[in-house]
Amino acid sequence: MSQTEATLDLVALFEQNKQGKDTIITVVDDPVYHKTKKYKAINAAYLVQNETNLSKIDIQNTKIVFECKDGYKPEMPLELFLKAKPYIAFQDIEAPEGANWESILKNGIQMDAAPFYLIYPSISTKDQQYKWPYNLIKIMLEPLDKTKVALFPKNSKKAVTGYELFEKNCITCHALNGIGGTMGPELNYPKSVTDYWIEKQLVEYIINPAAFRHNVKMPTLGITNHDAKEIVVYLKYMSKYKKAD
Ligand code: HEC
């Protein structure tokens, strides 16, 4: 029911030379480097087609999940991905001698897009439906409703809004019962954050994490007080449905 249909380990595929033909792709207004960039890249839709049994997969009911080095896990519908002419960049043409990528400073930290960066030569970087994960290492195909099947609050109408907000704003970085991103900590088990945080403080933390922790890695997401409260209602509900080990 909540199985992963396929996992592509990009690092291994490139090591085994299974990535397919490369080409040069230009991205105007690149969302990582904030200028026009040129990359060596491979066709990502072909790679997914060649490495998975797409004819056996119900494309309309499948999502593609991207796993990044730091545990960040954005996702989008597989159908949208396949139609968007996606490419996986593996080398930055403008990189300095001896390096594969140009580095940039982000929040005071030196970073680059290695090892892989998902780009689209023909999609506007402003279109939020399309994900541009960098530091990409793996691609997974999963049922579109995997999160919903596992985490929807079946027994509480009151928690539904919070669930929807959590899925939209939090799950790329945080898991509940092991489902979701791992950039931030698991929030439900063995102890739920609602078991050890004072509720009012938890709401404030969600709105403005930097007011609690110096150099906090969780961004300020623009969550309103009302929405943060709804999310806490949902987290409290989930604390009664912890994953059993
Ligand atoms: C971009 C990734 C990211 C997103 C999105 C994100 N978080 Fe976080 N979150 C983190 C990280 C990283 C930490 C660890 C905090 C630190 O840097 O010390 C954290 C910490 C937390 C904590 C504290 C956990 C503890 O045990 O003290 C809570 C609660 C939390 N996040 C809730 C949320 C909620 C609710 C949302 C959605 C509205 C959210 N986060 C969205 C990355 C994220």
PDB file of N, CA, C and O in Angstrom, residues 155-215:
ATOM      1  N   ASN A 155      -9.547  10.064  12.096  1.00  0.00           N
ATOM      2  CA  ASN A 155     -10.506  10.093  13.202  1.00  0.00           C
ATOM      3  C   ASN A 155     -10.746  11.480  13.777  1.00  0.00           C
ATOM      4  O   ASN A 155     -11.275  11.607  14.879  1.00  0.00           O
ATOM      5  N   SER A 156     -10.352  12.516  13.060  1.00  0.00           N
ATOM      6  CA  SER A 156     -10.581  13.862  13.583  1.00  0.00           C
ATOM      7  C   SER A 156     -10.725  14.882  12.463  1.00  0.00           C
ATOM      8  O   SER A 156      -9.771  15.179  11.749  1.00  0.00           O
ATOM      9  N   LYS A 157     -11.934  15.414  12.307  1.00  0.00           N
ATOM     10  CA  LYS A 157     -12.162  16.471  11.303  1.00  0.00           C
ATOM     11  C   LYS A 157     -11.373  17.717  11.662  1.00  0.00           C
ATOM     12  O   LYS A 157     -10.882  18.433  10.796  1.00  0.00           O
ATOM     13  N   LYS A 158     -11.238  17.958  12.970  1.00  0.00           N
ATOM     14  CA  LYS A 158     -10.563  19.155  13.476  1.00  0.00           C
ATOM     15  C   LYS A 158      -9.090  19.215  13.054  1.00  0.00           C
ATOM     16  O   LYS A 158      -8.502  20.288  12.989  1.00  0.00           O
ATOM     17  N   ALA A 159      -8.495  18.042  12.814  1.00  0.00           N
ATOM     18  CA  ALA A 159      -7.058  17.999  12.520  1.00  0.00           C
ATOM     19  C   ALA A 159      -6.747  18.068  11.020  1.00  0.00           C
ATOM     20  O   ALA A 159      -5.587  18.138  10.627  1.00  0.00           O
ATOM     21  N   VAL A 160      -7.792  18.083  10.179  1.00  0.00           N
ATOM     22  CA  VAL A 160      -7.572  17.994   8.724  1.00  0.00           C
ATOM     23  C   VAL A 160      -6.832  19.219   8.173  1.00  0.00           C
ATOM     24  O   VAL A 160      -5.882  19.092   7.389  1.00  0.00           O
ATOM     25  N   THR A 161      -7.230  20.418   8.606  1.00  0.00           N
ATOM     26  CA  THR A 161      -6.554  21.633   8.116  1.00  0.00           C
ATOM     27  C   THR A 161      -5.067  21.591   8.459  1.00  0.00           C
ATOM     28  O   THR A 161      -4.213  21.889   7.623  1.00  0.00           O
ATOM     29  N   GLY A 162      -4.764  21.189   9.693  1.00  0.00           N
ATOM     30  CA  GLY A 162      -3.375  21.102  10.131  1.00  0.00           C
ATOM     31  C   GLY A 162      -2.605  20.080   9.319  1.00  0.00           C
ATOM     32  O   GLY A 162      -1.438  20.299   8.957  1.00  0.00           O
ATOM     33  N   TYR A 163      -3.259  18.966   9.001  1.00  0.00           N
ATOM     34  CA  TYR A 163      -2.622  17.947   8.163  1.00  0.00           C
ATOM     35  C   TYR A 163      -2.250  18.541   6.802  1.00  0.00           C
ATOM     36  O   TYR A 163      -1.131  18.366   6.306  1.00  0.00           O
ATOM     37  N   GLU A 164      -3.210  19.259   6.205  1.00  0.00           N
ATOM     38  CA  GLU A 164      -2.959  19.823   4.874  1.00  0.00           C
ATOM     39  C   GLU A 164      -1.807  20.837   4.909  1.00  0.00           C
ATOM     40  O   GLU A 164      -0.968  20.878   4.022  1.00  0.00           O
ATOM     41  N   LEU A 165      -1.785  21.638   5.976  1.00  0.00           N
ATOM     42  CA  LEU A 165      -0.700  22.622   6.123  1.00  0.00           C
ATOM     43  C   LEU A 165       0.637  21.920   6.332  1.00  0.00           C
ATOM     44  O   LEU A 165       1.662  22.345   5.803  1.00  0.00           O
ATOM     45  N   PHE A 166       0.617  20.844   7.114  1.00  0.00           N
ATOM     46  CA  PHE A 166       1.848  20.097   7.366  1.00  0.00           C
ATOM     47  C   PHE A 166       2.384  19.498   6.065  1.00  0.00           C
ATOM     48  O   PHE A 166       3.577  19.582   5.755  1.00  0.00           O
ATOM     49  N   GLU A 167       1.482  18.916   5.288  1.00  0.00           N
ATOM     50  CA  GLU A 167       1.912  18.296   4.034  1.00  0.00           C
ATOM     51  C   GLU A 167       2.471  19.349   3.071  1.00  0.00           C
ATOM     52  O   GLU A 167       3.454  19.109   2.374  1.00  0.00           O
ATOM     53  N   LYS A 168       1.892  20.516   3.072  1.00  0.00           N
ATOM     54  CA  LYS A 168       2.327  21.572   2.155  1.00  0.00           C
ATOM     55  C   LYS A 168       3.657  22.213   2.607  1.00  0.00           C
ATOM     56  O   LYS A 168       4.510  22.519   1.777  1.00  0.00           O
ATOM     57  N   ASN A 169       3.818  22.411   3.913  1.00  0.00           N
ATOM     58  CA  ASN A 169       4.928  23.251   4.380  1.00  0.00           C
ATOM     59  C   ASN A 169       6.052  22.533   5.119  1.00  0.00           C
ATOM     60  O   ASN A 169       7.119  23.100   5.300  1.00  0.00           O
ATOM     61  N   CYS A 170       5.812  21.344   5.613  1.00  0.00           N
ATOM     62  CA  CYS A 170       6.755  20.757   6.573  1.00  0.00           C
ATOM     63  C   CYS A 170       7.360  19.425   6.125  1.00  0.00           C
ATOM     64  O   CYS A 170       8.488  19.098   6.491  1.00  0.00           O
ATOM     65  N   ILE A 171       6.600  18.649   5.352  1.00  0.00           N
ATOM     66  CA  ILE A 171       6.983  17.253   5.132  1.00  0.00           C
ATOM     67  C   ILE A 171       8.241  17.102   4.276  1.00  0.00           C
ATOM     68  O   ILE A 171       8.903  16.060   4.323  1.00  0.00           O
ATOM     69  N   THR A 172       8.600  18.140   3.523  1.00  0.00           N
ATOM     70  CA  THR A 172       9.847  18.063   2.750  1.00  0.00           C
ATOM     71  C   THR A 172      11.058  17.930   3.680  1.00  0.00           C
ATOM     72  O   THR A 172      12.095  17.424   3.272  1.00  0.00           O
ATOM     73  N   CYS A 173      10.931  18.388   4.913  1.00  0.00           N
ATOM     74  CA  CYS A 173      12.063  18.352   5.857  1.00  0.00           C
ATOM     75  C   CYS A 173      11.827  17.455   7.070  1.00  0.00           C
ATOM     76  O   CYS A 173      12.793  17.025   7.703  1.00  0.00           O
ATOM     77  N   HIS A 174      10.574  17.248   7.452  1.00  0.00           N
ATOM     78  CA  HIS A 174      10.279  16.489   8.678  1.00  0.00           C
ATOM     79  C   HIS A 174       9.431  15.261   8.375  1.00  0.00           C
ATOM     80  O   HIS A 174       8.458  15.352   7.627  1.00  0.00           O
ATOM     81  N   ALA A 175       9.761  14.171   9.027  1.00  0.00           N
ATOM     82  CA  ALA A 175       8.926  12.980   8.930  1.00  0.00           C
ATOM     83  C   ALA A 175       8.011  12.887  10.154  1.00  0.00           C
ATOM     84  O   ALA A 175       8.307  13.426  11.223  1.00  0.00           O
ATOM     85  N   LEU A 176       6.873  12.215   9.955  1.00  0.00           N
ATOM     86  CA  LEU A 176       6.016  11.764  11.055  1.00  0.00           C
ATOM     87  C   LEU A 176       5.940  10.250  10.885  1.00  0.00           C
ATOM     88  O   LEU A 176       5.662   9.770   9.781  1.00  0.00           O
ATOM     89  N   ASN A 177       6.204   9.525  11.938  1.00  0.00           N
ATOM     90  CA  ASN A 177       6.222   8.056  11.858  1.00  0.00           C
ATOM     91  C   ASN A 177       7.116   7.566  10.716  1.00  0.00           C
ATOM     92  O   ASN A 177       6.791   6.602  10.023  1.00  0.00           O
ATOM     93  N   GLY A 178       8.211   8.288  10.477  1.00  0.00           N
ATOM     94  CA  GLY A 178       9.185   7.836   9.479  1.00  0.00           C
ATOM     95  C   GLY A 178       8.855   8.220   8.059  1.00  0.00           C
ATOM     96  O   GLY A 178       9.624   7.928   7.148  1.00  0.00           O
ATOM     97  N   ILE A 179       7.729   8.909   7.825  1.00  0.00           N
ATOM     98  CA  ILE A 179       7.352   9.286   6.460  1.00  0.00           C
ATOM     99  C   ILE A 179       7.579  10.779   6.260  1.00  0.00           C
ATOM    100  O   ILE A 179       6.942  11.593   6.937  1.00  0.00           O
ATOM    101  N   GLY A 180       8.490  11.124   5.344  1.00  0.00           N
ATOM    102  CA  GLY A 180       8.804  12.523   5.084  1.00  0.00           C
ATOM    103  C   GLY A 180      10.296  12.745   5.037  1.00  0.00           C
ATOM    104  O   GLY A 180      11.074  11.785   5.060  1.00  0.00           O
ATOM    105  N   GLY A 181      10.700  14.007   4.974  1.00  0.00           N
ATOM    106  CA  GLY A 181      12.115  14.356   4.844  1.00  0.00           C
ATOM    107  C   GLY A 181      12.875  14.131   6.133  1.00  0.00           C
ATOM    108  O   GLY A 181      12.290  13.959   7.203  1.00  0.00           O
ATOM    109  N   THR A 182      14.217  14.135   6.010  1.00  0.00           N
ATOM    110  CA  THR A 182      15.050  13.914   7.200  1.00  0.00           C
ATOM    111  C   THR A 182      16.023  15.064   7.417  1.00  0.00           C
ATOM    112  O   THR A 182      16.952  14.956   8.194  1.00  0.00           O
ATOM    113  N   MET A 183      15.796  16.204   6.756  1.00  0.00           N
ATOM    114  CA  MET A 183      16.661  17.356   7.003  1.00  0.00           C
ATOM    115  C   MET A 183      16.452  17.877   8.428  1.00  0.00           C
ATOM    116  O   MET A 183      17.387  18.227   9.125  1.00  0.00           O
ATOM    117  N   GLY A 184      15.204  17.915   8.864  1.00  0.00           N
ATOM    118  CA  GLY A 184      14.876  18.254  10.251  1.00  0.00           C
ATOM    119  C   GLY A 184      14.528  16.982  11.005  1.00  0.00           C
ATOM    120  O   GLY A 184      14.386  15.918  10.401  1.00  0.00           O
ATOM    121  N   PRO A 185      14.371  17.072  12.347  1.00  0.00           N
ATOM    122  CA  PRO A 185      14.076  15.853  13.114  1.00  0.00           C
ATOM    123  C   PRO A 185      12.671  15.290  12.882  1.00  0.00           C
ATOM    124  O   PRO A 185      11.759  16.027  12.535  1.00  0.00           O
ATOM    125  N   GLU A 186      12.556  13.978  13.032  1.00  0.00           N
ATOM    126  CA  GLU A 186      11.248  13.309  13.097  1.00  0.00           C
ATOM    127  C   GLU A 186      10.456  13.984  14.220  1.00  0.00           C
ATOM    128  O   GLU A 186      10.997  14.275  15.287  1.00  0.00           O
ATOM    129  N   LEU A 187       9.165  14.249  13.980  1.00  0.00           N
ATOM    130  CA  LEU A 187       8.409  15.029  14.971  1.00  0.00           C
ATOM    131  C   LEU A 187       7.383  14.208  15.755  1.00  0.00           C
ATOM    132  O   LEU A 187       6.700  14.746  16.613  1.00  0.00           O
ATOM    133  N   ASN A 188       7.256  12.904  15.482  1.00  0.00           N
ATOM    134  CA  ASN A 188       6.174  12.169  16.164  1.00  0.00           C
ATOM    135  C   ASN A 188       6.586  11.008  17.060  1.00  0.00           C
ATOM    136  O   ASN A 188       5.904  10.721  18.021  1.00  0.00           O
ATOM    137  N   TYR A 189       7.673  10.318  16.726  1.00  0.00           N
ATOM    138  CA  TYR A 189       8.003   9.160  17.543  1.00  0.00           C
ATOM    139  C   TYR A 189       9.496   9.019  17.733  1.00  0.00           C
ATOM    140  O   TYR A 189      10.223   9.467  16.884  1.00  0.00           O
ATOM    141  N   PRO A 190      10.029   8.421  18.789  1.00  0.00           N
ATOM    142  CA  PRO A 190       9.262   7.863  19.927  1.00  0.00           C
ATOM    143  C   PRO A 190       8.503   8.911  20.745  1.00  0.00           C
ATOM    144  O   PRO A 190       7.489   8.588  21.332  1.00  0.00           O
ATOM    145  N   LYS A 191       8.980  10.170  20.764  1.00  0.00           N
ATOM    146  CA  LYS A 191       8.180  11.194  21.442  1.00  0.00           C
ATOM    147  C   LYS A 191       7.754  12.243  20.446  1.00  0.00           C
ATOM    148  O   LYS A 191       8.557  12.707  19.628  1.00  0.00           O
ATOM    149  N   SER A 192       6.489  12.639  20.538  1.00  0.00           N
ATOM    150  CA  SER A 192       5.999  13.741  19.715  1.00  0.00           C
ATOM    151  C   SER A 192       6.526  15.053  20.287  1.00  0.00           C
ATOM    152  O   SER A 192       6.672  15.187  21.503  1.00  0.00           O
ATOM    153  N   VAL A 193       6.778  16.030  19.383  1.00  0.00           N
ATOM    154  CA  VAL A 193       7.176  17.354  19.884  1.00  0.00           C
ATOM    155  C   VAL A 193       6.114  17.919  20.829  1.00  0.00           C
ATOM    156  O   VAL A 193       6.429  18.708  21.711  1.00  0.00           O
ATOM    157  N   THR A 194       4.862  17.484  20.675  1.00  0.00           N
ATOM    158  CA  THR A 194       3.797  18.000  21.560  1.00  0.00           C
ATOM    159  C   THR A 194       3.876  17.349  22.947  1.00  0.00           C
ATOM    160  O   THR A 194       3.223  17.804  23.876  1.00  0.00           O
ATOM    161  N   ASP A 195       4.685  16.287  23.095  1.00  0.00           N
ATOM    162  CA  ASP A 195       4.880  15.678  24.423  1.00  0.00           C
ATOM    163  C   ASP A 195       5.857  16.504  25.268  1.00  0.00           C
ATOM    164  O   ASP A 195       5.791  16.490  26.484  1.00  0.00           O
ATOM    165  N   TYR A 196       6.810  17.197  24.617  1.00  0.00           N
ATOM    166  CA  TYR A 196       7.822  17.886  25.415  1.00  0.00           C
ATOM    167  C   TYR A 196       7.937  19.388  25.167  1.00  0.00           C
ATOM    168  O   TYR A 196       8.704  20.064  25.831  1.00  0.00           O
ATOM    169  N   TRP A 197       7.192  19.945  24.233  1.00  0.00           N
ATOM    170  CA  TRP A 197       7.177  21.401  24.053  1.00  0.00           C
ATOM    171  C   TRP A 197       5.924  21.961  24.727  1.00  0.00           C
ATOM    172  O   TRP A 197       4.853  21.349  24.641  1.00  0.00           O
ATOM    173  N   ILE A 198       6.030  23.142  25.356  1.00  0.00           N
ATOM    174  CA  ILE A 198       4.847  23.860  25.825  1.00  0.00           C
ATOM    175  C   ILE A 198       4.129  24.349  24.565  1.00  0.00           C
ATOM    176  O   ILE A 198       4.760  24.904  23.656  1.00  0.00           O
ATOM    177  N   GLU A 199       2.826  24.133  24.511  1.00  0.00           N
ATOM    178  CA  GLU A 199       2.080  24.376  23.273  1.00  0.00           C
ATOM    179  C   GLU A 199       2.290  25.789  22.700  1.00  0.00           C
ATOM    180  O   GLU A 199       2.537  25.951  21.503  1.00  0.00           O
ATOM    181  N   LYS A 200       2.199  26.775  23.556  1.00  0.00           N
ATOM    182  CA  LYS A 200       2.317  28.165  23.101  1.00  0.00           C
ATOM    183  C   LYS A 200       3.702  28.417  22.466  1.00  0.00           C
ATOM    184  O   LYS A 200       3.828  29.106  21.456  1.00  0.00           O
ATOM    185  N   GLN A 201       4.725  27.843  23.064  1.00  0.00           N
ATOM    186  CA  GLN A 201       6.090  27.994  22.558  1.00  0.00           C
ATOM    187  C   GLN A 201       6.252  27.268  21.225  1.00  0.00           C
ATOM    188  O   GLN A 201       6.942  27.742  20.322  1.00  0.00           O
ATOM    189  N   LEU A 202       5.616  26.129  21.110  1.00  0.00           N
ATOM    190  CA  LEU A 202       5.694  25.350  19.873  1.00  0.00           C
ATOM    191  C   LEU A 202       5.107  26.156  18.715  1.00  0.00           C
ATOM    192  O   LEU A 202       5.684  26.238  17.623  1.00  0.00           O
ATOM    193  N   VAL A 203       3.962  26.788  18.964  1.00  0.00           N
ATOM    194  CA  VAL A 203       3.333  27.641  17.952  1.00  0.00           C
ATOM    195  C   VAL A 203       4.299  28.756  17.550  1.00  0.00           C
ATOM    196  O   VAL A 203       4.527  29.013  16.361  1.00  0.00           O
ATOM    197  N   GLU A 204       4.931  29.371  18.551  1.00  0.00           N
ATOM    198  CA  GLU A 204       5.858  30.477  18.257  1.00  0.00           C
ATOM    199  C   GLU A 204       7.094  29.989  17.504  1.00  0.00           C
ATOM    200  O   GLU A 204       7.617  30.671  16.632  1.00  0.00           O
ATOM    201  N   TYR A 205       7.565  28.797  17.878  1.00  0.00           N
ATOM    202  CA  TYR A 205       8.731  28.232  17.188  1.00  0.00           C
ATOM    203  C   TYR A 205       8.426  28.040  15.697  1.00  0.00           C
ATOM    204  O   TYR A 205       9.238  28.374  14.832  1.00  0.00           O
ATOM    205  N   ILE A 206       7.248  27.487  15.403  1.00  0.00           N
ATOM    206  CA  ILE A 206       6.878  27.215  14.007  1.00  0.00           C
ATOM    207  C   ILE A 206       6.830  28.517  13.204  1.00  0.00           C
ATOM    208  O   ILE A 206       7.236  28.570  12.046  1.00  0.00           O
ATOM    209  N   ILE A 207       6.386  29.594  13.849  1.00  0.00           N
ATOM    210  CA  ILE A 207       6.304  30.895  13.167  1.00  0.00           C
ATOM    211  C   ILE A 207       7.705  31.496  12.978  1.00  0.00           C
ATOM    212  O   ILE A 207       8.025  32.005  11.909  1.00  0.00           O
ATOM    213  N   ASN A 208       8.547  31.385  13.992  1.00  0.00           N
ATOM    214  CA  ASN A 208       9.851  32.053  13.943  1.00  0.00           C
ATOM    215  C   ASN A 208      10.940  31.254  14.681  1.00  0.00           C
ATOM    216  O   ASN A 208      11.312  31.577  15.801  1.00  0.00           O
ATOM    217  N   PRO A 209      11.455  30.223  14.030  1.00  0.00           N
ATOM    218  CA  PRO A 209      12.445  29.355  14.693  1.00  0.00           C
ATOM    219  C   PRO A 209      13.708  30.104  15.154  1.00  0.00           C
ATOM    220  O   PRO A 209      14.289  29.752  16.181  1.00  0.00           O
ATOM    221  N   ALA A 210      14.080  31.144  14.407  1.00  0.00           N
ATOM    222  CA  ALA A 210      15.321  31.861  14.753  1.00  0.00           C
ATOM    223  C   ALA A 210      15.207  32.596  16.090  1.00  0.00           C
ATOM    224  O   ALA A 210      16.219  32.940  16.698  1.00  0.00           O
ATOM    225  N   ALA A 211      13.989  32.812  16.583  1.00  0.00           N
ATOM    226  CA  ALA A 211      13.813  33.457  17.891  1.00  0.00           C
ATOM    227  C   ALA A 211      14.150  32.483  19.022  1.00  0.00           C
ATOM    228  O   ALA A 211      14.279  32.876  20.179  1.00  0.00           O
ATOM    229  N   PHE A 212      14.286  31.192  18.687  1.00  0.00           N
ATOM    230  CA  PHE A 212      14.578  30.181  19.710  1.00  0.00           C
ATOM    231  C   PHE A 212      16.016  29.680  19.653  1.00  0.00           C
ATOM    232  O   PHE A 212      16.616  29.393  20.674  1.00  0.00           O
ATOM    233  N   ARG A 213      16.543  29.526  18.428  1.00  0.00           N
ATOM    234  CA  ARG A 213      17.859  28.912  18.289  1.00  0.00           C
ATOM    235  C   ARG A 213      18.757  29.758  17.402  1.00  0.00           C
ATOM    236  O   ARG A 213      18.367  30.122  16.284  1.00  0.00           O
ATOM    237  N   HIS A 214      19.975  29.998  17.901  1.00  0.00           N
ATOM    238  CA  HIS A 214      20.974  30.722  17.128  1.00  0.00           C
ATOM    239  C   HIS A 214      21.404  29.864  15.932  1.00  0.00           C
ATOM    240  O   HIS A 214      21.571  28.654  16.091  1.00  0.00           O
ATOM    241  N   ASN A 215      21.566  30.486  14.786  1.00  0.00           N
ATOM    242  CA  ASN A 215      21.987  29.751  13.578  1.00  0.00           C
ATOM    243  C   ASN A 215      21.062  28.586  13.240  1.00  0.00           C
ATOM    244  O   ASN A 215      21.515  27.539  12.776  1.00  0.00           O
TER     245      ASN A 215
END
